[in-house]
Short mmCIF file of C-alpha atoms and ligand atoms in Angstrom, two decimals:
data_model
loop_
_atom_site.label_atom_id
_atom_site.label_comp_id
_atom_site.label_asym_id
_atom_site.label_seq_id
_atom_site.Cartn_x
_atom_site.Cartn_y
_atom_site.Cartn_z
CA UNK A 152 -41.39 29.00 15.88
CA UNK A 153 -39.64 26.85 13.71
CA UNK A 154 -36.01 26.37 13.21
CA UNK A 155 -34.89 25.78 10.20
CA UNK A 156 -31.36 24.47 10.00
CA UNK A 157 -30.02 25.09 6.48
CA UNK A 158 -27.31 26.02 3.50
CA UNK A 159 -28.37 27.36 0.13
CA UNK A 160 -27.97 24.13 -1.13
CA UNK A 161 -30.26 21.20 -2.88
CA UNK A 162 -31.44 19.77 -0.15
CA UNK A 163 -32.52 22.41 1.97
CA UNK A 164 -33.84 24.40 -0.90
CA UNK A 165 -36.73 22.16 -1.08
CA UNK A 166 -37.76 22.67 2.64
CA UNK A 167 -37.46 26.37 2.06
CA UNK A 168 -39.78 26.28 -0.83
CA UNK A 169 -42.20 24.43 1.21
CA UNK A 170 -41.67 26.77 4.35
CA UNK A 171 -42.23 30.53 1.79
CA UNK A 172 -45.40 28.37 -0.25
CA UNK A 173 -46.96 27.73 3.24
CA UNK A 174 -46.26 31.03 5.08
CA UNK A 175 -44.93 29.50 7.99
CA UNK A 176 -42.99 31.61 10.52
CA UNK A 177 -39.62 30.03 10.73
CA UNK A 178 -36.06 30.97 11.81
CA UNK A 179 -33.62 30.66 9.50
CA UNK A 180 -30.53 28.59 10.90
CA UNK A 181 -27.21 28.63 8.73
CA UNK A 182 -25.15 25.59 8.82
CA UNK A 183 -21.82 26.36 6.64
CA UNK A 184 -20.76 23.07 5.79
CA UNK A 185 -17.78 24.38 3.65
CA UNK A 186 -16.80 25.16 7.24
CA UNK A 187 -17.69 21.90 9.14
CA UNK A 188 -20.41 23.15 11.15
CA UNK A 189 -22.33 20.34 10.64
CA UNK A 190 -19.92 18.49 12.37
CA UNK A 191 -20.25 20.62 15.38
CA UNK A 192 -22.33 18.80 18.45
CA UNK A 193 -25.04 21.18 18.60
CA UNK A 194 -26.04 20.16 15.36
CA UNK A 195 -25.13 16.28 15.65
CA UNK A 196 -27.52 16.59 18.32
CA UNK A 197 -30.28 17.40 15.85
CA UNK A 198 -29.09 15.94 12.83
CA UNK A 199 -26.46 12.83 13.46
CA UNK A 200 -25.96 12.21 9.87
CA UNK A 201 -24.71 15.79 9.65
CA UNK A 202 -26.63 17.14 6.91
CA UNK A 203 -28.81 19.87 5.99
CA UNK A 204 -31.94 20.72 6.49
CA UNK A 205 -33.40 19.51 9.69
CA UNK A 206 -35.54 21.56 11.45
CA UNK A 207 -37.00 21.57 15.06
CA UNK A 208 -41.00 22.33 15.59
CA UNK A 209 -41.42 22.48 19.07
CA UNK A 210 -40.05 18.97 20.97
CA UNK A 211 -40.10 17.88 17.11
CA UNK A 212 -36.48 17.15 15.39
CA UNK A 213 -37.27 16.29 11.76
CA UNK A 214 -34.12 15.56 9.28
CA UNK A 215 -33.62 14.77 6.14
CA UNK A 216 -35.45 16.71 3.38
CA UNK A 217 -38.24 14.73 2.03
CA UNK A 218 -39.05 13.39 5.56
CA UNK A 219 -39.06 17.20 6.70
CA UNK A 220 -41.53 17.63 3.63
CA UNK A 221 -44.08 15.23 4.62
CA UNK A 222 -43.98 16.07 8.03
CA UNK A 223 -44.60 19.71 7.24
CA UNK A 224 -47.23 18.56 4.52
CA UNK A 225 -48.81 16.59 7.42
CA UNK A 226 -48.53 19.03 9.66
CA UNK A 227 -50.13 21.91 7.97
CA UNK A 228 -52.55 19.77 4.94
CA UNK A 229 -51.27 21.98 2.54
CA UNK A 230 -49.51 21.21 -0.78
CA UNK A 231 -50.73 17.54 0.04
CA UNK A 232 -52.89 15.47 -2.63
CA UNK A 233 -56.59 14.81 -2.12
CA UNK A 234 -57.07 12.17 0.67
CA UNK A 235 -58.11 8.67 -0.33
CA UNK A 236 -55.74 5.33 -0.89
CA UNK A 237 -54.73 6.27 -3.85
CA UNK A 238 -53.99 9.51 -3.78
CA UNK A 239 -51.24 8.67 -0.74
CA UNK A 240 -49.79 5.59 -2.28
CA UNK A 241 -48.70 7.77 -5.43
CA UNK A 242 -47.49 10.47 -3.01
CA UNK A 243 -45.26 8.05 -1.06
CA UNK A 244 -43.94 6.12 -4.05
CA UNK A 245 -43.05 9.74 -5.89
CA UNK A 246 -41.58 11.10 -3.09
CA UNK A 247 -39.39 7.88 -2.33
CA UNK A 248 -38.46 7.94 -5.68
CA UNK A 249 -37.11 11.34 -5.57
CA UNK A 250 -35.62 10.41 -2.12
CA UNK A 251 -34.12 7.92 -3.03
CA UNK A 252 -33.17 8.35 -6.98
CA UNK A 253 -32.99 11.34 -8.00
CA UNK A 254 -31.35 13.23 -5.05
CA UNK A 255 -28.71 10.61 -4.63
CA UNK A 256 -27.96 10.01 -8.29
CA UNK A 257 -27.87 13.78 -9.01
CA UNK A 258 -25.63 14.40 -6.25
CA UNK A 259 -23.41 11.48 -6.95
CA UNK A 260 -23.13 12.51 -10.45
CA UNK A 261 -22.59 16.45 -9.98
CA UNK A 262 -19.68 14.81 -7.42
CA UNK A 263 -17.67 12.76 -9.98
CA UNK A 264 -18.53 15.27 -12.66
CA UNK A 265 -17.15 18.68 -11.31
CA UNK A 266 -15.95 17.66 -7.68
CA UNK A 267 -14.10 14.35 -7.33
CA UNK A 268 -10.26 15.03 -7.84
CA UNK A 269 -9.89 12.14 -11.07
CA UNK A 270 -12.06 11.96 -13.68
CA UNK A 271 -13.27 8.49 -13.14
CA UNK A 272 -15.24 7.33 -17.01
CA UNK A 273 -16.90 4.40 -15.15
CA UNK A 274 -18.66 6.47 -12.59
CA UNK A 275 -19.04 9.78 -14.35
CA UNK A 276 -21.04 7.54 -16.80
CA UNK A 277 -22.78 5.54 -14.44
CA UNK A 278 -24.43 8.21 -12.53
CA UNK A 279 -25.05 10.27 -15.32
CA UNK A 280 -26.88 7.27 -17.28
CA UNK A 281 -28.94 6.82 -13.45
CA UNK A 282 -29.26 10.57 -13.28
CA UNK A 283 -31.02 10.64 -16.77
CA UNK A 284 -33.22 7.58 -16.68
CA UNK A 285 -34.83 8.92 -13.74
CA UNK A 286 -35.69 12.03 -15.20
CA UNK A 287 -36.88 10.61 -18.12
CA UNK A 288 -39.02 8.59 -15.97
CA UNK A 289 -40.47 11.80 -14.48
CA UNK A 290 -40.81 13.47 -17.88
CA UNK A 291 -42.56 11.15 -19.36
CA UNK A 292 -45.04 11.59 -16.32
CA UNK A 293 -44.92 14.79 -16.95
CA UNK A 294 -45.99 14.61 -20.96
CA UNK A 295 -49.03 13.34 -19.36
CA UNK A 296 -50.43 15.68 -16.75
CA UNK A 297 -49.41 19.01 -15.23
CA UNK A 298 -48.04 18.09 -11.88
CA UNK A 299 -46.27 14.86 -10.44
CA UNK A 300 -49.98 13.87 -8.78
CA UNK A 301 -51.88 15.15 -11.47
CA UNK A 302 -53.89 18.50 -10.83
CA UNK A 303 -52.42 19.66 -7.79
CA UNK A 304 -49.05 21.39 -6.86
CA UNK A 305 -47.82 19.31 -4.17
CA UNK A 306 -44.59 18.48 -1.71
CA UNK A 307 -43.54 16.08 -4.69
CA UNK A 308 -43.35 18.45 -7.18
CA UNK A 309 -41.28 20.59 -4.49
CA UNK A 310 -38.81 17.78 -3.99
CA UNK A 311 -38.19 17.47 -7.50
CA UNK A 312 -37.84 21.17 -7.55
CA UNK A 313 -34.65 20.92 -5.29
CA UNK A 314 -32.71 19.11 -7.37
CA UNK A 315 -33.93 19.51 -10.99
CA UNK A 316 -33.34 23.02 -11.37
CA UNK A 317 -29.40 21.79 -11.50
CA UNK A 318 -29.76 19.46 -13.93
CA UNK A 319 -26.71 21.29 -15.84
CA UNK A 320 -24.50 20.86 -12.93
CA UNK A 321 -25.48 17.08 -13.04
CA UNK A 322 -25.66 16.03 -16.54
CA UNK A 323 -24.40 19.27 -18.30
CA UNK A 324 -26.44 22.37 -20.27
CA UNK A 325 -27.03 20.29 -22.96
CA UNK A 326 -29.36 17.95 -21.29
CA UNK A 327 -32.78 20.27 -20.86
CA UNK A 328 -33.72 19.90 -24.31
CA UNK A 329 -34.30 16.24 -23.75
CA UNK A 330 -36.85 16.49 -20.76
CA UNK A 331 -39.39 19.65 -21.99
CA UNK A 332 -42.15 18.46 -19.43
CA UNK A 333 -39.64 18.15 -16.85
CA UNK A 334 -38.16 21.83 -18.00
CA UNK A 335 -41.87 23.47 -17.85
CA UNK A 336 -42.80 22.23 -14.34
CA UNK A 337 -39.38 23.30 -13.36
CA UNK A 338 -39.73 26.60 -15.11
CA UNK A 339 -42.87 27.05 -13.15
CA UNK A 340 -42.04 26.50 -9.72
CA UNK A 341 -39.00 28.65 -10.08
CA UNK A 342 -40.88 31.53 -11.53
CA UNK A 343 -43.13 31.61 -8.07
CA UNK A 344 -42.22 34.20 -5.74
CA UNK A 345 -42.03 31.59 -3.19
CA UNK A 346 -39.25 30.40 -4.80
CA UNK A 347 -37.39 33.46 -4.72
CA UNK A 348 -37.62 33.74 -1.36
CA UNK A 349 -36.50 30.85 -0.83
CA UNK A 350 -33.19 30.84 -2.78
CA UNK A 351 -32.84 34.82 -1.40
CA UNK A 352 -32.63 33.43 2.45
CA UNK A 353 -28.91 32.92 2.36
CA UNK A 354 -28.37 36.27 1.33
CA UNK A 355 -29.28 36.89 4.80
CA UNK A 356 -26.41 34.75 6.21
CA UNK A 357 -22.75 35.34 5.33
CA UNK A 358 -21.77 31.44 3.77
CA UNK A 359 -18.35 30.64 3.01
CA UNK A 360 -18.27 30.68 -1.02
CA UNK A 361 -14.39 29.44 -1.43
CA UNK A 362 -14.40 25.93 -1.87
CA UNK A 363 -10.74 25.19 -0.64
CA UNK A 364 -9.49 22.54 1.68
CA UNK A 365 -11.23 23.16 4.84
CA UNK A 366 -14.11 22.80 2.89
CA UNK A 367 -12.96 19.69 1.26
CA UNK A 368 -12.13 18.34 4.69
CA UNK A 369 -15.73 18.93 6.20
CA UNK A 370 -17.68 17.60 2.94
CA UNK A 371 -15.22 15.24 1.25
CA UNK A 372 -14.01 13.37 4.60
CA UNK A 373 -13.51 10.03 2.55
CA UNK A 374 -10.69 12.21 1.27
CA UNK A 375 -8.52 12.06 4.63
CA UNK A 376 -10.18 8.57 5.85
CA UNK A 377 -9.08 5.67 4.06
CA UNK A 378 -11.49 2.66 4.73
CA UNK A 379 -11.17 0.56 1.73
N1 GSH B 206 -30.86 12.60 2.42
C1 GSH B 206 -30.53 13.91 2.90
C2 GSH B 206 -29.26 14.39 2.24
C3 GSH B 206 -28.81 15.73 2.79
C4 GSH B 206 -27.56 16.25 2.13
O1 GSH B 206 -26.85 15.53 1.43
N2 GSH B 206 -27.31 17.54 2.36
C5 GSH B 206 -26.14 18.18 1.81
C6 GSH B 206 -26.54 19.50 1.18
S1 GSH B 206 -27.63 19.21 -0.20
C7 GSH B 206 -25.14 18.46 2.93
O2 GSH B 206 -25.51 18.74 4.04
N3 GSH B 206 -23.85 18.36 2.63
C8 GSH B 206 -22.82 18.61 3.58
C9 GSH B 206 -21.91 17.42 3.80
O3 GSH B 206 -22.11 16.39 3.13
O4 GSH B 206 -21.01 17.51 4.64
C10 GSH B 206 -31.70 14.87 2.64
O5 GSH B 206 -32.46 14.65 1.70
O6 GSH B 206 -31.86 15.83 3.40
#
């Protein structure tokens, strides 16, 4: 059975969406990073970049969320687009793009926005400003047809899922109005009871909920580390 190594948070979310759509048995694996267990060895020894998810399938490791996707996606052929050329060179590029854009530019800018201990203008408006052009990017894709590939409900549209259902934590409540395609696929995805499962696993787990300075210490560790 599957492990899945996890917090209730962003990234993880994503892989549990995938894991409730597909019906796959897994075990759920908490990893309380307001604690520092992702610091711990046992889970270095699965994930190095301590982070969650990662999950192990068998002699598989697989980290990082949108890798986990595909490999899942791979693994199983469901929520995948049709086969042909095409069809996978859109699926890479939109999942890269979510890999690499929007998860690190929301994070970045839900950081410096409600986390970082100044209020820095320079970077609160830089990753904001990134943080909305790529939505907009995948709103306007979104005027267009009804998923990120078109017809089909895939891994991409899951990925997206993970992060863009916190757009107010990123950009603020005011921002939804502005991306109404974005908002509807969102809407959509959340109102599957997939996706309540999902965000009802770490009700199963007791998580640390305070964030004080031993959780500042395990997720903030630039904070005690000077390097610049
Ligand atoms: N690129 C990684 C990023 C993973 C990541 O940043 N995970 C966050 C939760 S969303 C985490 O583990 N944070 C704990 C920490 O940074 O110590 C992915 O997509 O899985």
């Amino acid at each position: 059975m599957i492990k899945f190594y996890y917090s209730g948070a962003p990234n993880p979310m994503k892989v549990a969406l995938f894991l409730e759509e597909a019906g796959l048995p897994y075990e759920a694996m908490p990893v309380d990073t307001r604690k520092g267990d992702q610091h711990k060895p046992e889970f270095l020894a699965i994930n190095p970049n301590a982070k969650v998810p990662a999950i192990v399938d068998g002699d598989a490791i697989v980290f990082d969320s949108n890798a986990i996707l595909l490999y899942l996606g791979e693994k199983t052929g469901k929520f995948m687009p049709p086969k042909g050329d095409k069809a996978r060179g859109e699926l890479l590029s939109w999942l890269m793009f979510v890999a690499s854009g929007v998860g690190p530019f929301s994070g970045q800018s839900v950081h410096f926005r409600n986390y970082a201990p100044e209020k820095i203008e320079y970077a609160i408006n830089r990753y904001m400003y990134e943080t909305q052009r790529h939505y907009a990017i995948i709103d306007s894709r979104l005027a267009k047809q009804k998923y990120m590939l078109g017809d089909t409900y895939t891994i991409v549209d899951m990925a997206l899922w993970g992060w863009a259902r916190l757009i107010p934590a990123a950009l603020g409540e005011n921002f939804w109005p502005k991306f109404p395609n974005l908002k509807r696929l969102i809407d959509e995805i959340s109102a599957r009871p997939a996706a309540a499962r999902a965000i009802a696993i770490k009700d199963k787990h007791k998580f640390k909920t305070e964030f004080d300075d031993e959780a500042r210490k395990a997720m903030f560790r630039h904070q005690t580390e000077k390097v610049a």
